[in-house]
Coordinates of C-alpha atoms in Angstrom, one line a residue:
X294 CA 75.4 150.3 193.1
X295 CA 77.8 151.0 191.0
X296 CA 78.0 153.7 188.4
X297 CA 78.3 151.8 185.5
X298 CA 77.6 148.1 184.4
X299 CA 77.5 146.1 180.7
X300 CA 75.0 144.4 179.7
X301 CA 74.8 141.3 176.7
X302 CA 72.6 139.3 175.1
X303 CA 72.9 135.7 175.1
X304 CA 71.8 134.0 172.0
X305 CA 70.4 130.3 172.5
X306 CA 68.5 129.5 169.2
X307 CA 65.0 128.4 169.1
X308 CA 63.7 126.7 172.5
X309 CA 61.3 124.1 172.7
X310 CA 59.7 122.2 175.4
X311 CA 61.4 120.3 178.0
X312 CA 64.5 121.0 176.5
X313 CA 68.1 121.2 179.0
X314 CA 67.6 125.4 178.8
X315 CA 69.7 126.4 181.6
X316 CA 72.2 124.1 179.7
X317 CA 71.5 127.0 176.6
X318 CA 72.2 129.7 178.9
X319 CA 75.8 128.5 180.3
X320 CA 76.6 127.6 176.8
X321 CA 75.5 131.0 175.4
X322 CA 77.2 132.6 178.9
X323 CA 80.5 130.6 178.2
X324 CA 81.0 132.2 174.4
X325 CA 79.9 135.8 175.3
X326 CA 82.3 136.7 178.1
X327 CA 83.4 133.9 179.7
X328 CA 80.7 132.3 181.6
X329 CA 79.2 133.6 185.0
X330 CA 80.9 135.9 188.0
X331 CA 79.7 136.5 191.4
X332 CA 77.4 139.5 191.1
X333 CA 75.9 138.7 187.9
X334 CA 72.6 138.9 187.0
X335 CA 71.3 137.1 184.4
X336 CA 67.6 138.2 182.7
X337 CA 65.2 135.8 181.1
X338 CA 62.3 136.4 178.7
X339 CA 59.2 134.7 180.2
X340 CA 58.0 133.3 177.6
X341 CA 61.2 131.1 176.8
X342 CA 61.2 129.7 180.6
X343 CA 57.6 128.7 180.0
X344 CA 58.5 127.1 176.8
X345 CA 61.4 125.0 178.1
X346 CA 59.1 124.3 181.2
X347 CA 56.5 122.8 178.7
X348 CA 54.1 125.4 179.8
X349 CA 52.4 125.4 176.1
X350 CA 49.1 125.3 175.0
X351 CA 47.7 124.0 171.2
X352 CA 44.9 126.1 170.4
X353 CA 43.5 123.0 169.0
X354 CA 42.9 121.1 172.1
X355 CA 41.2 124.1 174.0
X356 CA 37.5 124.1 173.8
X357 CA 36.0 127.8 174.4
X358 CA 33.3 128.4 177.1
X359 CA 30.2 130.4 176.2
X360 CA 31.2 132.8 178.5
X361 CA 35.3 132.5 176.4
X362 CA 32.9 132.7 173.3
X363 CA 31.1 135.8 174.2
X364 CA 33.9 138.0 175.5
X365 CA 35.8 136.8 172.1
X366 CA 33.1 138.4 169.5
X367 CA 33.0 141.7 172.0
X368 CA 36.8 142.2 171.9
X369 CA 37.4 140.6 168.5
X370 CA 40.0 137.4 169.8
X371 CA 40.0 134.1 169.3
X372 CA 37.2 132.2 171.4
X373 CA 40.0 129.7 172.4
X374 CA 42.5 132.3 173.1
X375 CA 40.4 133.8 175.6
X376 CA 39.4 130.6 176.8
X377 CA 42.9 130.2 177.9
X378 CA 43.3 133.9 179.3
X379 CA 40.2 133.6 181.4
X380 CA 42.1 130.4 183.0
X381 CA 44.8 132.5 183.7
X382 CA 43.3 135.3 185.0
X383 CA 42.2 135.8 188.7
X384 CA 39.7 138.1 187.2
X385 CA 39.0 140.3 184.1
X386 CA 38.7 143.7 184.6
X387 CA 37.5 144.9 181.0
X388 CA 39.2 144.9 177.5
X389 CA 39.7 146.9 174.3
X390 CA 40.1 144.7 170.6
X391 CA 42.3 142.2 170.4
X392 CA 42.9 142.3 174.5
X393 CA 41.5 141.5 177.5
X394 CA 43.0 143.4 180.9
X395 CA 43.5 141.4 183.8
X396 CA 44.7 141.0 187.2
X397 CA 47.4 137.6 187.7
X398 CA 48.9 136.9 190.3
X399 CA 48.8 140.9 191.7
X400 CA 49.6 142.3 188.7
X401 CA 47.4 144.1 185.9
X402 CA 48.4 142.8 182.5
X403 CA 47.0 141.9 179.1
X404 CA 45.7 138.4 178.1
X405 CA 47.0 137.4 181.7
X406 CA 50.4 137.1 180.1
X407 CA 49.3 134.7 177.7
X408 CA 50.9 135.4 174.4
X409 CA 51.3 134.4 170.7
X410 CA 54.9 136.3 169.7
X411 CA 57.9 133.4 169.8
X412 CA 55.4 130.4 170.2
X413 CA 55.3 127.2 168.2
X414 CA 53.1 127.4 165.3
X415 CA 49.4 126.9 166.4
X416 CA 50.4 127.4 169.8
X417 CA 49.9 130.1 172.8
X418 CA 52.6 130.5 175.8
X419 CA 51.1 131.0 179.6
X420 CA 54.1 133.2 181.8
X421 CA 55.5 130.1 183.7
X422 CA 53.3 128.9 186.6
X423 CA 55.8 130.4 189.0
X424 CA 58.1 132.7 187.8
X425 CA 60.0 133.2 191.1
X426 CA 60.3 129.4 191.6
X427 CA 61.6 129.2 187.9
X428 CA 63.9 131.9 188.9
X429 CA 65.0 130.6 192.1
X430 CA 65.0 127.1 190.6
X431 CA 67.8 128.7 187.3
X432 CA 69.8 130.5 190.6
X433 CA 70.6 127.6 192.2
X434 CA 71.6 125.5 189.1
X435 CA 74.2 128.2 187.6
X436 CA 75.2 129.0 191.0
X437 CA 76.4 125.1 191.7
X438 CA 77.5 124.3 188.4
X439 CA 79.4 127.3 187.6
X440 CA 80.6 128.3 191.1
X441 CA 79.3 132.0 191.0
X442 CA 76.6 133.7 193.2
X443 CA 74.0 135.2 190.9
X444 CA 70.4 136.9 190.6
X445 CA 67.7 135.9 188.4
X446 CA 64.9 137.5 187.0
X447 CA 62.2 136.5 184.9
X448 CA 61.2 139.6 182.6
X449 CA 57.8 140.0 180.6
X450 CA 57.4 143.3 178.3
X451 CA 54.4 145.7 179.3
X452 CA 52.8 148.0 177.8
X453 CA 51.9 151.1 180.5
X454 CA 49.3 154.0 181.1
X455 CA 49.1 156.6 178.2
X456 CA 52.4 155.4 176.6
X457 CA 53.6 153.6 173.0
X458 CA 55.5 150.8 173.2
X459 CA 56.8 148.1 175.8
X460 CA 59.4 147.7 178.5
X461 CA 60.6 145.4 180.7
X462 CA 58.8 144.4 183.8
X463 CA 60.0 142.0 186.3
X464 CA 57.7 138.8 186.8
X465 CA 59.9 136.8 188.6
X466 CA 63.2 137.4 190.4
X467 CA 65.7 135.4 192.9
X468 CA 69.3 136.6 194.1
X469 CA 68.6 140.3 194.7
X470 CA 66.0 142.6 196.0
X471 CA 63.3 143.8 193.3
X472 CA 62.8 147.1 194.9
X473 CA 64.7 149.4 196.6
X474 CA 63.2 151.8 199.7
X475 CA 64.6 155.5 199.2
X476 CA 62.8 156.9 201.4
X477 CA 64.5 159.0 204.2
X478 CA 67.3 159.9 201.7
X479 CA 67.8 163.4 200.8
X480 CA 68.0 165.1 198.0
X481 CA 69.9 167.5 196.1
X482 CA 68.1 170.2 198.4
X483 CA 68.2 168.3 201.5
X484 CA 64.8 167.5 201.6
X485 CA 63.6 163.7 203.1
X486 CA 62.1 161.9 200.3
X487 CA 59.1 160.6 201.4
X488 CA 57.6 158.1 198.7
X489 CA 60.5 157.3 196.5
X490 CA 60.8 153.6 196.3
X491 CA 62.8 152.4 192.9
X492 CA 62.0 149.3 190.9
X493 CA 65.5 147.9 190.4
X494 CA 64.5 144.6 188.9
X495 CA 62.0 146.3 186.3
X496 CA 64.6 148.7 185.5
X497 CA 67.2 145.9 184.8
X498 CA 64.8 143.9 182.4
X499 CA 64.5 147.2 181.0
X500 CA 67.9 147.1 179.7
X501 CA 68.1 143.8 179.2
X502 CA 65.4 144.0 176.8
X503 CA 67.1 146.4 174.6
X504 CA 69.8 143.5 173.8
X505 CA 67.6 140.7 174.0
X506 CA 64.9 142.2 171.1
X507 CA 61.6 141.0 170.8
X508 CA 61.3 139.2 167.1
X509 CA 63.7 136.6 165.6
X510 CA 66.5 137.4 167.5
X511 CA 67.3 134.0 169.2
X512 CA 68.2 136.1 172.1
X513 CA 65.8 135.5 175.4
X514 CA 68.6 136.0 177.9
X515 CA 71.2 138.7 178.8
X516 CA 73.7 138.6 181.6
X517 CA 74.3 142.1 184.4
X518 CA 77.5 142.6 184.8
X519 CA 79.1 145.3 187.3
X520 CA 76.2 146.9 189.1
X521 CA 77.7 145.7 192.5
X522 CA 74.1 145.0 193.9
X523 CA 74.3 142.6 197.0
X524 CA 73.5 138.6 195.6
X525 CA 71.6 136.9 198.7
X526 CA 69.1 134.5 198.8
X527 CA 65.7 136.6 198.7
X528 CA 62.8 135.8 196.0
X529 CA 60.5 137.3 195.0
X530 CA 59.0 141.2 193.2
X531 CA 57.2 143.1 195.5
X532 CA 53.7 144.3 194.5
X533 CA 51.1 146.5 196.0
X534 CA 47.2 145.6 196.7
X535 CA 45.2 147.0 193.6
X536 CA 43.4 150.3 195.7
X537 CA 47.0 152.1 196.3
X538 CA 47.8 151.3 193.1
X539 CA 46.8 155.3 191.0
X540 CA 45.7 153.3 188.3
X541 CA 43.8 150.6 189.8
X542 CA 42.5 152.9 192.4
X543 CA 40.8 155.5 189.9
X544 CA 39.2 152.9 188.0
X545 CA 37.7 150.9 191.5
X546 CA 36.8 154.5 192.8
X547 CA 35.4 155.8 189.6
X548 CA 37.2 159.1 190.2
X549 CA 38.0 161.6 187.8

């Protein structure tokens, strides 16, 4: 990779359902540096792809379970909230107020992805149904109408063990590899690292992020430029199975 790159937002405005969004993004591309180049790599917030996929749910059409019910008075949530969390999930591993903690699609993650932030009033936003299909699906449309091989990745924002605040984690990704295998490099001593894998695409929503804010920006896309990573036509994040996961692993061993 290269040892240097830009990134910038792309503002689109509000998106709403079934609206032309990758029609947003070429616009937006076009007017902040001159549309898409081969090695490009344009970020998207999740929950703007499930919105223009018309992946939206109106609280008032979601009758709670008892079970939805019942987990909503221990955690303090809206019955109809968890309702659609618990469809979500593949399974609920326990919560704290105001959030249940799931496992989706081999990934641990609050409400299942399911959020409020940037929804239409009296409305809740799913992650897309498949974020490396939406991914792949945005890939191949830029690629053919603007004539330049790029990747694509769908980015959430996670919280993480023991630590304020929220980053960028890669759902969803088509273009380029998601993570990168160190291992059998040296370091600075000339050692052989031995477990060093890095997560490129998290690390790239990562940055995007920090352009793309989280409020009333209008901004749920930003566009790589210059980090000369190879654009091929692999999808997909890598993930691990929950018991070599630290985390995971403590809490299914009851370690301490």
């Amino acid at each position: 990779m290269n040892p240097s790159f830009s990134v910038t937002g792309l503002s689109t405005g509000i998106i709403r359902p079934h609206e032309p969004f990758t029609d947003r993004i070429i616009v937006a591309a076009d007017a902040a540096c001159g549309g898409f180049a081969d090695g490009d790599i344009l970020v998207l917030a999740e929950t703007a792809v499930a919105t223009a996929e018309g992946n939206v749910v109106r609280l008032d059409s979601v009758t709670p379970s008892p079970h939805a019910r019942e987990l909503a008075e221990r955690y303090h949530m809206d019955p109809r909230t968890v309702e659609v969390v618990l469809v979500e999930s593949d399974s609920v591993v326990g919560g704290i107020p105001g959030f249940l903690l799931c496992m989706k699609q081999g990934t641990l993650l609050p409400n299942a992805g399911v959020d409020a932030s940037n929804a239409p009033p009296g409305c809740i936003v799913p992650l897309p149904k498949d974020p490396d299909a939406s991914a792949v699906h945005i890939k191949d449309e830029i690629s053919r109408r603007c004539h330049a091989r790029i990747g694509v990745i769908i980015a959430d924002s996670r919280t993480h063990a023991m630590r304020l605040g929220c980053s960028g984690v890669a759902i969803g990704c088509a273009g380029i590899t998601s993570v990168i295998d160190d291992r059998g490099r040296s370091d600075l001593f000339g050692r052989k690292l031995e477990v060093t894998k890095r997560a490129i695409a998290d690390n790239i929503a990562s940055a995007a992020e920090l352009v793309m804010g989280e409020a009333d920006e209008c901004t749920p896309a930003a566009l790589v430029r210059g980090l000369g990573m190879p654009i091929g036509d692999q999808a997909g994040v890598d993930t691990i199975d929950a018991d070599e996961c630290l985390f995971m692993g403590v809490l299914r061993n009851n370690r301490t």
